[in-house]
mmCIF file of C-alpha atoms in Angstrom:
data_model
loop_
_atom_site.group_PDB
_atom_site.id
_atom_site.type_symbol
_atom_site.label_atom_id
_atom_site.label_comp_id
_atom_site.label_asym_id
_atom_site.label_seq_id
_atom_site.Cartn_x
_atom_site.Cartn_y
_atom_site.Cartn_z
ATOM 1 C CA UNK A 27 10.862 -22.258 -8.331
ATOM 2 C CA UNK A 28 10.944 -21.928 -4.574
ATOM 3 C CA UNK A 29 7.652 -21.167 -2.903
ATOM 4 C CA UNK A 30 7.370 -17.937 -0.958
ATOM 5 C CA UNK A 31 6.487 -17.864 2.710
ATOM 6 C CA UNK A 32 2.960 -18.635 3.715
ATOM 7 C CA UNK A 33 2.875 -22.094 2.147
ATOM 8 C CA UNK A 34 -0.300 -23.727 3.431
ATOM 9 C CA UNK A 35 -0.045 -27.472 3.653
ATOM 10 C CA UNK A 36 -3.372 -29.294 3.909
ATOM 11 C CA UNK A 37 -3.187 -32.225 6.278
ATOM 12 C CA UNK A 38 -5.498 -35.213 6.415
ATOM 13 C CA UNK A 39 -5.706 -37.144 9.670
ATOM 14 C CA UNK A 40 -4.870 -40.433 7.984
ATOM 15 C CA UNK A 41 -1.697 -39.152 6.317
ATOM 16 C CA UNK A 42 0.023 -37.074 8.967
ATOM 17 C CA UNK A 43 3.755 -37.641 9.261
ATOM 18 C CA UNK A 44 5.392 -37.503 12.705
ATOM 19 C CA UNK A 45 6.835 -34.078 11.812
ATOM 20 C CA UNK A 46 3.412 -32.773 10.810
ATOM 21 C CA UNK A 47 1.848 -34.110 14.000
ATOM 22 C CA UNK A 48 4.591 -32.410 16.017
ATOM 23 C CA UNK A 49 4.005 -29.138 14.162
ATOM 24 C CA UNK A 50 0.265 -29.200 14.808
ATOM 25 C CA UNK A 51 0.811 -30.021 18.474
ATOM 26 C CA UNK A 52 3.235 -27.124 18.873
ATOM 27 C CA UNK A 53 0.888 -24.758 17.045
ATOM 28 C CA UNK A 54 -2.071 -25.620 19.244
ATOM 29 C CA UNK A 55 -0.015 -25.086 22.416
ATOM 30 C CA UNK A 56 1.900 -22.011 21.207
ATOM 31 C CA UNK A 57 0.925 -18.916 23.243
ATOM 32 C CA UNK A 58 1.818 -16.615 20.347
ATOM 33 C CA UNK A 59 -0.508 -18.512 18.020
ATOM 34 C CA UNK A 60 -3.272 -18.185 20.585
ATOM 35 C CA UNK A 61 -2.493 -14.494 21.113
ATOM 36 C CA UNK A 62 -2.531 -13.868 17.349
ATOM 37 C CA UNK A 63 -5.987 -15.377 17.087
ATOM 38 C CA UNK A 64 -7.200 -13.305 20.031
ATOM 39 C CA UNK A 65 -5.758 -10.070 18.606
ATOM 40 C CA UNK A 66 -7.062 -10.690 15.098
ATOM 41 C CA UNK A 67 -3.646 -11.158 13.477
ATOM 42 C CA UNK A 68 -3.280 -13.592 10.601
ATOM 43 C CA UNK A 69 -0.231 -15.305 12.126
ATOM 44 C CA UNK A 70 2.164 -15.350 15.070
ATOM 45 C CA UNK A 71 4.667 -13.601 12.766
ATOM 46 C CA UNK A 72 2.902 -10.327 13.564
ATOM 47 C CA UNK A 73 4.333 -10.494 17.085
ATOM 48 C CA UNK A 74 7.858 -10.964 15.723
ATOM 49 C CA UNK A 75 7.510 -7.737 13.755
ATOM 50 C CA UNK A 76 5.961 -5.923 16.727
ATOM 51 C CA UNK A 77 8.911 -6.957 18.913
ATOM 52 C CA UNK A 78 11.367 -5.687 16.315
ATOM 53 C CA UNK A 79 9.471 -2.398 16.155
ATOM 54 C CA UNK A 80 9.853 -2.021 19.927
ATOM 55 C CA UNK A 81 13.620 -1.975 19.371
ATOM 56 C CA UNK A 82 13.563 0.012 16.117
ATOM 57 C CA UNK A 83 10.250 1.843 15.469
ATOM 58 C CA UNK A 84 10.869 2.437 11.778
ATOM 59 C CA UNK A 85 7.271 2.692 10.539
ATOM 60 C CA UNK A 86 5.907 6.198 9.979
ATOM 61 C CA UNK A 87 2.725 7.630 8.533
ATOM 62 C CA UNK A 88 2.816 8.239 4.801
ATOM 63 C CA UNK A 89 5.433 5.587 4.002
ATOM 64 C CA UNK A 90 5.457 3.335 0.956
ATOM 65 C CA UNK A 91 6.013 -0.237 2.162
ATOM 66 C CA UNK A 92 6.502 -3.420 0.130
ATOM 67 C CA UNK A 93 6.046 -6.827 1.791
ATOM 68 C CA UNK A 94 7.633 -9.615 -0.263
ATOM 69 C CA UNK A 95 6.075 -13.022 0.375
ATOM 70 C CA UNK A 96 3.256 -11.513 2.391
ATOM 71 C CA UNK A 97 0.853 -14.450 2.895
ATOM 72 C CA UNK A 98 -1.028 -14.851 5.221
ATOM 73 C CA UNK A 99 -0.736 -11.102 5.840
ATOM 74 C CA UNK A 100 0.284 -10.588 9.470
ATOM 75 C CA UNK A 101 3.065 -8.171 8.608
ATOM 76 C CA UNK A 102 0.796 -6.226 6.244
ATOM 77 C CA UNK A 103 -1.714 -5.854 9.083
ATOM 78 C CA UNK A 104 0.943 -4.367 11.358
ATOM 79 C CA UNK A 105 2.331 -2.112 8.622
ATOM 80 C CA UNK A 106 -1.108 -0.770 7.711
ATOM 81 C CA UNK A 107 -1.948 -0.047 11.361
ATOM 82 C CA UNK A 108 1.373 1.691 12.057
ATOM 83 C CA UNK A 109 1.231 3.897 8.947
ATOM 84 C CA UNK A 110 -2.282 5.052 9.780
ATOM 85 C CA UNK A 111 -3.686 4.410 6.311
ATOM 86 C CA UNK A 112 -1.870 7.505 5.026
ATOM 87 C CA UNK A 113 0.868 5.689 3.135
ATOM 88 C CA UNK A 114 0.730 2.695 0.846
ATOM 89 C CA UNK A 115 1.310 -0.944 1.778
ATOM 90 C CA UNK A 116 1.706 -3.434 -1.060
ATOM 91 C CA UNK A 117 2.049 -7.156 -0.375
ATOM 92 C CA UNK A 118 2.944 -9.763 -2.974
ATOM 93 C CA UNK A 119 3.000 -13.551 -2.749
ATOM 94 C CA UNK A 120 2.635 -16.630 -4.924
ATOM 95 C CA UNK A 121 -0.390 -17.597 -2.830
ATOM 96 C CA UNK A 122 -3.735 -15.902 -2.358
ATOM 97 C CA UNK A 123 -3.945 -13.522 0.591
ATOM 98 C CA UNK A 124 -7.315 -12.669 2.109
ATOM 99 C CA UNK A 125 -8.151 -8.948 1.781
ATOM 100 C CA UNK A 126 -6.792 -6.479 4.342
ATOM 101 C CA UNK A 127 -8.165 -2.951 4.556
ATOM 102 C CA UNK A 128 -5.875 -0.243 3.119
ATOM 103 C CA UNK A 129 -3.457 -2.863 1.749
ATOM 104 C CA UNK A 130 -2.897 -3.775 -1.907
ATOM 105 C CA UNK A 131 -2.391 -7.533 -2.198
ATOM 106 C CA UNK A 132 -1.012 -9.176 -5.326
ATOM 107 C CA UNK A 133 -0.868 -12.837 -6.266
ATOM 108 C CA UNK A 134 2.315 -12.862 -8.326
ATOM 109 C CA UNK A 135 6.007 -13.814 -8.347
ATOM 110 C CA UNK A 136 8.125 -10.713 -7.812
ATOM 111 C CA UNK A 137 11.182 -12.525 -9.211
ATOM 112 C CA UNK A 138 9.632 -12.553 -12.697
ATOM 113 C CA UNK A 139 9.172 -9.654 -15.098
ATOM 114 C CA UNK A 140 5.412 -10.178 -15.053
ATOM 115 C CA UNK A 141 5.316 -10.122 -11.254
ATOM 116 C CA UNK A 142 7.517 -7.039 -11.036
ATOM 117 C CA UNK A 143 5.346 -5.196 -13.532
ATOM 118 C CA UNK A 144 2.256 -6.028 -11.468
ATOM 119 C CA UNK A 145 4.027 -4.633 -8.411
ATOM 120 C CA UNK A 146 5.242 -1.516 -10.227
ATOM 121 C CA UNK A 147 1.706 -0.835 -11.422
ATOM 122 C CA UNK A 148 0.672 -0.344 -7.781
ATOM 123 C CA UNK A 149 3.530 1.997 -6.854
ATOM 124 C CA UNK A 150 3.674 5.751 -7.420
ATOM 125 C CA UNK A 151 6.021 6.396 -10.367
ATOM 126 C CA UNK A 152 5.988 2.707 -11.271
ATOM 127 C CA UNK A 153 9.393 1.084 -11.800
ATOM 128 C CA UNK A 154 11.113 4.340 -10.862
ATOM 129 C CA UNK A 155 9.429 4.478 -7.471
ATOM 130 C CA UNK A 156 11.609 4.525 -4.400
ATOM 131 C CA UNK A 157 10.047 2.970 -1.293
ATOM 132 C CA UNK A 158 10.578 3.555 2.409
ATOM 133 C CA UNK A 159 10.535 -0.030 3.689
ATOM 134 C CA UNK A 160 11.085 -3.468 2.144
ATOM 135 C CA UNK A 161 9.939 -6.395 4.280
ATOM 136 C CA UNK A 162 10.611 -10.074 3.632
ATOM 137 C CA UNK A 163 9.440 -12.912 5.844
ATOM 138 C CA UNK A 164 9.957 -15.414 3.026
ATOM 139 C CA UNK A 165 11.192 -18.938 3.552
ATOM 140 C CA UNK A 166 11.499 -21.814 1.113
ATOM 141 C CA UNK A 167 9.464 -24.956 1.607
ATOM 142 C CA UNK A 168 11.610 -27.325 3.640
ATOM 143 C CA UNK A 169 12.821 -30.706 2.416
ATOM 144 C CA UNK A 170 14.145 -31.841 5.806
ATOM 145 C CA UNK A 171 17.840 -31.390 5.029
ATOM 146 C CA UNK A 172 19.260 -28.562 7.129
ATOM 147 C CA UNK A 173 21.914 -27.326 4.692
ATOM 148 C CA UNK A 174 19.629 -27.563 1.675
ATOM 149 C CA UNK A 175 16.790 -25.776 3.465
ATOM 150 C CA UNK A 176 19.171 -23.031 4.562
ATOM 151 C CA UNK A 177 20.514 -22.513 1.045
ATOM 152 C CA UNK A 178 17.024 -22.420 -0.472
ATOM 153 C CA UNK A 179 15.859 -19.771 1.953
ATOM 154 C CA UNK A 180 19.078 -17.765 1.564
ATOM 155 C CA UNK A 181 18.418 -17.666 -2.195
ATOM 156 C CA UNK A 182 15.090 -15.953 -1.452
ATOM 157 C CA UNK A 183 16.805 -13.576 0.978
ATOM 158 C CA UNK A 184 19.250 -12.587 -1.746
ATOM 159 C CA UNK A 185 16.394 -11.839 -4.140
ATOM 160 C CA UNK A 186 14.763 -9.635 -1.508
ATOM 161 C CA UNK A 187 18.133 -7.952 -0.874
ATOM 162 C CA UNK A 188 18.505 -7.213 -4.582
ATOM 163 C CA UNK A 189 15.020 -5.687 -4.710
ATOM 164 C CA UNK A 190 15.686 -3.556 -1.615
ATOM 165 C CA UNK A 191 19.007 -2.184 -2.850
ATOM 166 C CA UNK A 192 17.390 -1.222 -6.146
ATOM 167 C CA UNK A 193 14.175 0.320 -4.832
ATOM 168 C CA UNK A 194 14.802 1.814 -1.373
ATOM 169 C CA UNK A 195 14.950 5.572 -1.032
ATOM 170 C CA UNK A 196 17.728 7.196 1.043
ATOM 171 C CA UNK A 197 17.054 6.537 4.718
ATOM 172 C CA UNK A 198 15.019 3.430 3.859
ATOM 173 C CA UNK A 199 14.745 0.186 5.821
ATOM 174 C CA UNK A 200 15.210 -3.464 4.871
ATOM 175 C CA UNK A 201 14.024 -6.260 7.167
ATOM 176 C CA UNK A 202 14.433 -9.902 6.193
ATOM 177 C CA UNK A 203 14.120 -13.305 7.798
ATOM 178 C CA UNK A 204 16.917 -15.823 7.452
ATOM 179 C CA UNK A 205 18.104 -19.057 9.004
ATOM 180 C CA UNK A 206 21.518 -19.095 10.635
ATOM 181 C CA UNK A 207 23.650 -21.498 8.623
ATOM 182 C CA UNK A 208 26.973 -19.698 8.221
ATOM 183 C CA UNK A 209 26.041 -17.583 5.202
ATOM 184 C CA UNK A 210 24.470 -14.813 7.268
ATOM 185 C CA UNK A 211 27.878 -13.126 7.783
ATOM 186 C CA UNK A 212 28.257 -12.717 4.021
ATOM 187 C CA UNK A 213 24.827 -11.087 3.849
ATOM 188 C CA UNK A 214 25.736 -8.699 6.650
ATOM 189 C CA UNK A 215 29.034 -7.838 4.952
ATOM 190 C CA UNK A 216 27.208 -7.040 1.719
ATOM 191 C CA UNK A 217 24.586 -4.842 3.374
ATOM 192 C CA UNK A 218 26.716 -2.825 5.783
ATOM 193 C CA UNK A 219 28.254 -0.534 3.128
ATOM 194 C CA UNK A 220 24.762 0.435 1.973
ATOM 195 C CA UNK A 221 23.161 1.245 5.352
ATOM 196 C CA UNK A 222 23.932 3.339 8.390
ATOM 197 C CA UNK A 223 23.255 0.381 10.669
ATOM 198 C CA UNK A 224 22.596 -3.347 10.293
ATOM 199 C CA UNK A 225 22.095 -5.974 12.983
ATOM 200 C CA UNK A 226 20.594 -9.376 13.701
ATOM 201 C CA UNK A 227 17.511 -9.603 15.915
ATOM 202 C CA UNK A 228 15.867 -12.757 17.249
ATOM 203 C CA UNK A 229 12.449 -11.879 18.670
ATOM 204 C CA UNK A 230 11.052 -13.714 21.672
ATOM 205 C CA UNK A 231 8.178 -14.815 19.423
ATOM 206 C CA UNK A 232 10.633 -16.909 17.395
ATOM 207 C CA UNK A 233 10.782 -20.425 18.733
ATOM 208 C CA UNK A 234 13.848 -21.049 20.875
ATOM 209 C CA UNK A 235 14.775 -24.220 18.976
ATOM 210 C CA UNK A 236 14.567 -22.500 15.587
ATOM 211 C CA UNK A 237 17.568 -21.140 13.677
ATOM 212 C CA UNK A 238 15.278 -18.356 12.456
ATOM 213 C CA UNK A 239 16.496 -14.810 12.975
ATOM 214 C CA UNK A 240 16.039 -11.432 11.333
ATOM 215 C CA UNK A 241 18.422 -8.943 9.802
ATOM 216 C CA UNK A 242 17.384 -5.309 10.133
ATOM 217 C CA UNK A 243 19.200 -2.694 8.048
ATOM 218 C CA UNK A 244 18.273 0.946 8.567
ATOM 219 C CA UNK A 245 19.333 4.249 7.041
ATOM 220 C CA UNK A 246 19.808 3.261 3.405
ATOM 221 C CA UNK A 247 22.636 5.354 1.938
ATOM 222 C CA UNK A 248 21.494 5.196 -1.667
#
């Protein structure tokens, strides 16, 4: 089973690989990492979402929002702040997520019946609930092979897509991370008939050398 985003690798100084050393060096020098710490966000990913919201401010008070693969919780923090505590934000991840005020956080696998039931238990009307926004910043743990890593993450994207198409209410929004590897066109082609608008967005907070991008689909047609 692929691990959802937020995988926390514990490094020991004596066993760092060159890639891990490079990652830690980049993290320590990354201005968005430093800004996240200063602003109280759990991760630099919060700034990616904030940039997307500058282009498409889709959060509103009173919304029901589901964050798939929410750890460490940066997106949940932004969602809770933008909805003013008057809606409901539910995050779910395989890993523990430290508490966030006004956010329901579940340690579960949404791709299993048990995980879905735990999620439904937190939503108004349970399994029949229709939500306003589905977020997914999930990525599979990398194995170092570009094509394999891309396929593993795309599999998670497709699971998030399936959840969104089943549970969004008319006018709803789906935002997902993906890695450009050639399959993104097929995803766009699948989503366009279901939404008023869909487009790719690469925030400035995404590293320039990363294939990471985001697909934002708005105006779910039901």
